[in-house]
Amino acid sequence: MSTEFEARKEQSDIEQPMFPEEVDQEQKLQQKREMEKGGKSLTANPGDRIDDSKTLEEKAQQVAVDAPDITGDHIVVPTYFIVDEPDGTKKALHHVKDADEISDVIRQARVDENGNRVWW
């Protein structure tokens, strides 16, 4: 396990896969089967699908991308980004559907009232 992963783990009680070795193997196999079965007729990446019946923890584990990029680096993109709400609750934001809200959260997290860059 990388030290970056260990540092992230200490910061949150909900863990999200961010490295290839952290992605659930069953999820990888299921998505591969769906891609092979659907072929070119798929309208969405299987990892991008929204299932409102999933718990916050299940959404945190869902991966949209787990593949090498154009540079050859293997990247992992979570389907949902788990954010802390001002009241202390956590919320799952879908990386496509909720992109505007994710951008708002990032902007809020980047600077404090004095203009200093911080992450909360």
mmCIF file of N, CA and C in Angstrom, residues 6-73:
data_model
loop_
_atom_site.group_PDB
_atom_site.id
_atom_site.type_symbol
_atom_site.label_atom_id
_atom_site.label_comp_id
_atom_site.label_asym_id
_atom_site.label_seq_id
_atom_site.Cartn_x
_atom_site.Cartn_y
_atom_site.Cartn_z
ATOM 1 N N GLU A 6 -2.405 5.531 2.636
ATOM 2 C CA GLU A 6 -2.482 5.489 4.095
ATOM 3 C C GLU A 6 -2.849 6.852 4.663
ATOM 4 N N ALA A 7 -2.308 7.924 4.087
ATOM 5 C CA ALA A 7 -2.638 9.273 4.542
ATOM 6 C C ALA A 7 -4.108 9.583 4.295
ATOM 7 N N ARG A 8 -4.629 9.190 3.126
ATOM 8 C CA ARG A 8 -6.048 9.404 2.823
ATOM 9 C C ARG A 8 -6.924 8.648 3.787
ATOM 10 N N LYS A 9 -6.509 7.426 4.114
ATOM 11 C CA LYS A 9 -7.291 6.561 4.986
ATOM 12 C C LYS A 9 -7.464 7.188 6.369
ATOM 13 N N GLU A 10 -6.426 7.874 6.847
ATOM 14 C CA GLU A 10 -6.496 8.516 8.154
ATOM 15 C C GLU A 10 -7.441 9.707 8.150
ATOM 16 N N GLN A 11 -7.640 10.346 6.997
ATOM 17 C CA GLN A 11 -8.448 11.553 6.913
ATOM 18 C C GLN A 11 -9.944 11.288 6.825
ATOM 19 N N SER A 12 -10.344 10.107 6.437
ATOM 20 C CA SER A 12 -11.759 9.840 6.209
ATOM 21 C C SER A 12 -12.134 8.460 6.716
ATOM 22 N N ASP A 13 -13.367 8.337 7.172
ATOM 23 C CA ASP A 13 -13.829 7.024 7.608
ATOM 24 C C ASP A 13 -14.424 6.234 6.440
ATOM 25 N N ILE A 14 -14.578 6.864 5.288
ATOM 26 C CA ILE A 14 -15.051 6.176 4.085
ATOM 27 C C ILE A 14 -13.884 6.116 3.105
ATOM 28 N N GLU A 15 -13.485 4.908 2.765
ATOM 29 C CA GLU A 15 -12.355 4.725 1.864
ATOM 30 C C GLU A 15 -12.842 4.575 0.431
ATOM 31 N N GLN A 16 -12.151 5.243 -0.485
ATOM 32 C CA GLN A 16 -12.463 5.124 -1.905
ATOM 33 C C GLN A 16 -11.240 4.603 -2.634
ATOM 34 N N PRO A 17 -11.431 3.696 -3.584
ATOM 35 C CA PRO A 17 -10.289 3.219 -4.361
ATOM 36 C C PRO A 17 -9.739 4.334 -5.246
ATOM 37 N N MET A 18 -8.445 4.567 -5.152
ATOM 38 C CA MET A 18 -7.796 5.581 -5.969
ATOM 39 C C MET A 18 -6.614 5.013 -6.748
ATOM 40 N N PHE A 19 -6.248 3.780 -6.439
ATOM 41 C CA PHE A 19 -5.136 3.111 -7.095
ATOM 42 C C PHE A 19 -5.627 1.768 -7.619
ATOM 43 N N PRO A 20 -5.051 1.270 -8.706
ATOM 44 C CA PRO A 20 -5.530 0.022 -9.316
ATOM 45 C C PRO A 20 -5.634 -1.148 -8.341
ATOM 46 N N GLU A 21 -4.682 -1.265 -7.428
ATOM 47 C CA GLU A 21 -4.699 -2.400 -6.498
ATOM 48 C C GLU A 21 -5.814 -2.301 -5.460
ATOM 49 N N GLU A 22 -6.463 -1.156 -5.358
ATOM 50 C CA GLU A 22 -7.547 -0.973 -4.398
ATOM 51 C C GLU A 22 -8.925 -1.292 -4.981
ATOM 52 N N VAL A 23 -9.023 -1.434 -6.286
ATOM 53 C CA VAL A 23 -10.317 -1.671 -6.935
ATOM 54 C C VAL A 23 -10.741 -3.120 -6.712
ATOM 55 N N ASP A 24 -11.995 -3.295 -6.312
ATOM 56 C CA ASP A 24 -12.556 -4.623 -6.068
ATOM 57 C C ASP A 24 -12.502 -5.464 -7.341
ATOM 58 N N GLN A 25 -11.907 -6.639 -7.243
ATOM 59 C CA GLN A 25 -11.734 -7.504 -8.412
ATOM 60 C C GLN A 25 -13.075 -7.956 -9.002
ATOM 61 N N GLU A 26 -14.061 -8.197 -8.159
ATOM 62 C CA GLU A 26 -15.381 -8.604 -8.653
ATOM 63 C C GLU A 26 -16.006 -7.485 -9.485
ATOM 64 N N GLN A 27 -15.845 -6.243 -9.028
ATOM 65 C CA GLN A 27 -16.362 -5.103 -9.785
ATOM 66 C C GLN A 27 -15.674 -5.023 -11.155
ATOM 67 N N LYS A 28 -14.361 -5.232 -11.182
ATOM 68 C CA LYS A 28 -13.623 -5.218 -12.455
ATOM 69 C C LYS A 28 -14.173 -6.267 -13.412
ATOM 70 N N LEU A 29 -14.365 -7.486 -12.907
ATOM 71 C CA LEU A 29 -14.858 -8.576 -13.749
ATOM 72 C C LEU A 29 -16.268 -8.307 -14.256
ATOM 73 N N GLN A 30 -17.131 -7.807 -13.374
ATOM 74 C CA GLN A 30 -18.512 -7.520 -13.762
ATOM 75 C C GLN A 30 -18.550 -6.449 -14.859
ATOM 76 N N GLN A 31 -17.771 -5.391 -14.706
ATOM 77 C CA GLN A 31 -17.752 -4.337 -15.721
ATOM 78 C C GLN A 31 -17.187 -4.855 -17.043
ATOM 79 N N LYS A 32 -16.163 -5.707 -16.966
ATOM 80 C CA LYS A 32 -15.583 -6.276 -18.183
ATOM 81 C C LYS A 32 -16.615 -7.129 -18.916
ATOM 82 N N ARG A 33 -17.374 -7.944 -18.153
ATOM 83 C CA ARG A 33 -18.411 -8.782 -18.776
ATOM 84 C C ARG A 33 -19.475 -7.918 -19.447
ATOM 85 N N GLU A 34 -19.900 -6.852 -18.774
ATOM 86 C CA GLU A 34 -20.912 -5.958 -19.353
ATOM 87 C C GLU A 34 -20.401 -5.297 -20.631
ATOM 88 N N MET A 35 -19.139 -4.902 -20.645
ATOM 89 C CA MET A 35 -18.562 -4.265 -21.837
ATOM 90 C C MET A 35 -18.487 -5.261 -22.989
ATOM 91 N N GLU A 36 -18.091 -6.496 -22.688
ATOM 92 C CA GLU A 36 -18.005 -7.515 -23.735
ATOM 93 C C GLU A 36 -19.385 -7.873 -24.269
ATOM 94 N N LYS A 37 -20.363 -7.965 -23.369
ATOM 95 C CA LYS A 37 -21.728 -8.321 -23.758
ATOM 96 C C LYS A 37 -22.381 -7.197 -24.570
ATOM 97 N N GLY A 38 -22.217 -5.952 -24.120
ATOM 98 C CA GLY A 38 -22.864 -4.819 -24.775
ATOM 99 C C GLY A 38 -22.163 -4.344 -26.028
ATOM 100 N N GLY A 39 -20.869 -4.592 -26.101
ATOM 101 C CA GLY A 39 -20.113 -4.162 -27.273
ATOM 102 C C GLY A 39 -20.262 -2.678 -27.544
ATOM 103 N N LYS A 40 -20.450 -2.340 -28.793
ATOM 104 C CA LYS A 40 -20.547 -0.936 -29.196
ATOM 105 C C LYS A 40 -21.928 -0.350 -28.936
ATOM 106 N N SER A 41 -22.873 -1.172 -28.506
ATOM 107 C CA SER A 41 -24.226 -0.666 -28.271
ATOM 108 C C SER A 41 -24.399 -0.065 -26.873
ATOM 109 N N LEU A 42 -23.384 -0.152 -26.024
ATOM 110 C CA LEU A 42 -23.491 0.438 -24.689
ATOM 111 C C LEU A 42 -23.612 1.955 -24.801
ATOM 112 N N THR A 43 -24.529 2.527 -24.049
ATOM 113 C CA THR A 43 -24.695 3.978 -24.066
ATOM 114 C C THR A 43 -23.945 4.648 -22.927
ATOM 115 N N ALA A 44 -23.475 3.862 -21.965
ATOM 116 C CA ALA A 44 -22.714 4.407 -20.839
ATOM 117 C C ALA A 44 -21.718 3.365 -20.354
ATOM 118 N N ASN A 45 -20.628 3.853 -19.828
ATOM 119 C CA ASN A 45 -19.654 2.989 -19.186
ATOM 120 C C ASN A 45 -20.360 2.307 -18.007
ATOM 121 N N PRO A 46 -20.230 1.000 -17.843
ATOM 122 C CA PRO A 46 -20.904 0.329 -16.722
ATOM 123 C C PRO A 46 -20.588 0.958 -15.362
ATOM 124 N N GLY A 47 -19.400 1.490 -15.202
ATOM 125 C CA GLY A 47 -19.028 2.120 -13.937
ATOM 126 C C GLY A 47 -19.699 3.454 -13.693
ATOM 127 N N ASP A 48 -20.258 4.066 -14.743
ATOM 128 C CA ASP A 48 -20.921 5.367 -14.613
ATOM 129 C C ASP A 48 -22.384 5.261 -14.206
ATOM 130 N N ARG A 49 -22.922 4.059 -14.208
ATOM 131 C CA ARG A 49 -24.353 3.896 -13.928
ATOM 132 C C ARG A 49 -24.701 4.337 -12.512
ATOM 133 N N ILE A 50 -25.862 4.962 -12.406
ATOM 134 C CA ILE A 50 -26.350 5.457 -11.119
ATOM 135 C C ILE A 50 -27.353 4.468 -10.563
ATOM 136 N N ASP A 51 -27.112 4.034 -9.335
ATOM 137 C CA ASP A 51 -28.021 3.117 -8.646
ATOM 138 C C ASP A 51 -28.331 3.733 -7.287
ATOM 139 N N ASP A 52 -29.486 4.406 -7.202
ATOM 140 C CA ASP A 52 -29.850 5.110 -5.974
ATOM 141 C C ASP A 52 -30.099 4.190 -4.790
ATOM 142 N N SER A 53 -30.215 2.884 -5.036
ATOM 143 C CA SER A 53 -30.439 1.963 -3.924
ATOM 144 C C SER A 53 -29.142 1.651 -3.173
ATOM 145 N N LYS A 54 -27.995 2.043 -3.727
ATOM 146 C CA LYS A 54 -26.712 1.771 -3.068
ATOM 147 C C LYS A 54 -26.529 2.674 -1.858
ATOM 148 N N THR A 55 -25.838 2.135 -0.858
ATOM 149 C CA THR A 55 -25.506 2.931 0.319
ATOM 150 C C THR A 55 -24.360 3.876 -0.021
ATOM 151 N N LEU A 56 -24.098 4.820 0.860
ATOM 152 C CA LEU A 56 -22.991 5.743 0.673
ATOM 153 C C LEU A 56 -21.670 4.983 0.552
ATOM 154 N N GLU A 57 -21.496 3.973 1.385
ATOM 155 C CA GLU A 57 -20.268 3.176 1.361
ATOM 156 C C GLU A 57 -20.129 2.404 0.048
ATOM 157 N N GLU A 58 -21.241 1.881 -0.471
ATOM 158 C CA GLU A 58 -21.205 1.167 -1.755
ATOM 159 C C GLU A 58 -20.890 2.124 -2.904
ATOM 160 N N LYS A 59 -21.480 3.303 -2.864
ATOM 161 C CA LYS A 59 -21.189 4.300 -3.894
ATOM 162 C C LYS A 59 -19.717 4.709 -3.838
ATOM 163 N N ALA A 60 -19.162 4.794 -2.639
ATOM 164 C CA ALA A 60 -17.755 5.173 -2.484
ATOM 165 C C ALA A 60 -16.823 4.170 -3.148
ATOM 166 N N GLN A 61 -17.240 2.914 -3.233
ATOM 167 C CA GLN A 61 -16.406 1.872 -3.831
ATOM 168 C C GLN A 61 -16.568 1.756 -5.343
ATOM 169 N N GLN A 62 -17.612 2.356 -5.904
ATOM 170 C CA GLN A 62 -17.874 2.227 -7.340
ATOM 171 C C GLN A 62 -16.838 3.014 -8.144
ATOM 172 N N VAL A 63 -16.293 2.366 -9.163
ATOM 173 C CA VAL A 63 -15.242 2.963 -9.985
ATOM 174 C C VAL A 63 -15.744 3.152 -11.414
ATOM 175 N N ALA A 64 -15.546 4.356 -11.955
ATOM 176 C CA ALA A 64 -15.947 4.648 -13.332
ATOM 177 C C ALA A 64 -14.853 4.258 -14.317
ATOM 178 N N VAL A 65 -13.609 4.527 -13.964
ATOM 179 C CA VAL A 65 -12.475 4.240 -14.846
ATOM 180 C C VAL A 65 -11.405 3.508 -14.058
ATOM 181 N N ASP A 66 -10.912 2.425 -14.625
ATOM 182 C CA ASP A 66 -9.799 1.658 -14.061
ATOM 183 C C ASP A 66 -9.013 1.116 -15.249
ATOM 184 N N ALA A 67 -8.186 1.983 -15.836
ATOM 185 C CA ALA A 67 -7.503 1.617 -17.084
ATOM 186 C C ALA A 67 -6.297 2.520 -17.312
ATOM 187 N N PRO A 68 -5.396 2.086 -18.173
ATOM 188 C CA PRO A 68 -4.275 2.962 -18.540
ATOM 189 C C PRO A 68 -4.784 4.155 -19.350
ATOM 190 N N ASP A 69 -4.163 5.312 -19.127
ATOM 191 C CA ASP A 69 -4.514 6.473 -19.945
ATOM 192 C C ASP A 69 -3.564 6.555 -21.137
ATOM 193 N N ILE A 70 -3.633 7.625 -21.878
ATOM 194 C CA ILE A 70 -2.846 7.749 -23.106
ATOM 195 C C ILE A 70 -1.339 7.728 -22.843
ATOM 196 N N THR A 71 -0.929 8.113 -21.626
ATOM 197 C CA THR A 71 0.497 8.116 -21.283
ATOM 198 C C THR A 71 0.974 6.750 -20.815
ATOM 199 N N GLY A 72 0.032 5.840 -20.585
ATOM 200 C CA GLY A 72 0.383 4.517 -20.083
ATOM 201 C C GLY A 72 0.243 4.392 -18.580
ATOM 202 N N ASP A 73 0.028 5.521 -17.887
ATOM 203 C CA ASP A 73 -0.211 5.465 -16.444
ATOM 204 C C ASP A 73 -1.569 4.835 -16.197
#
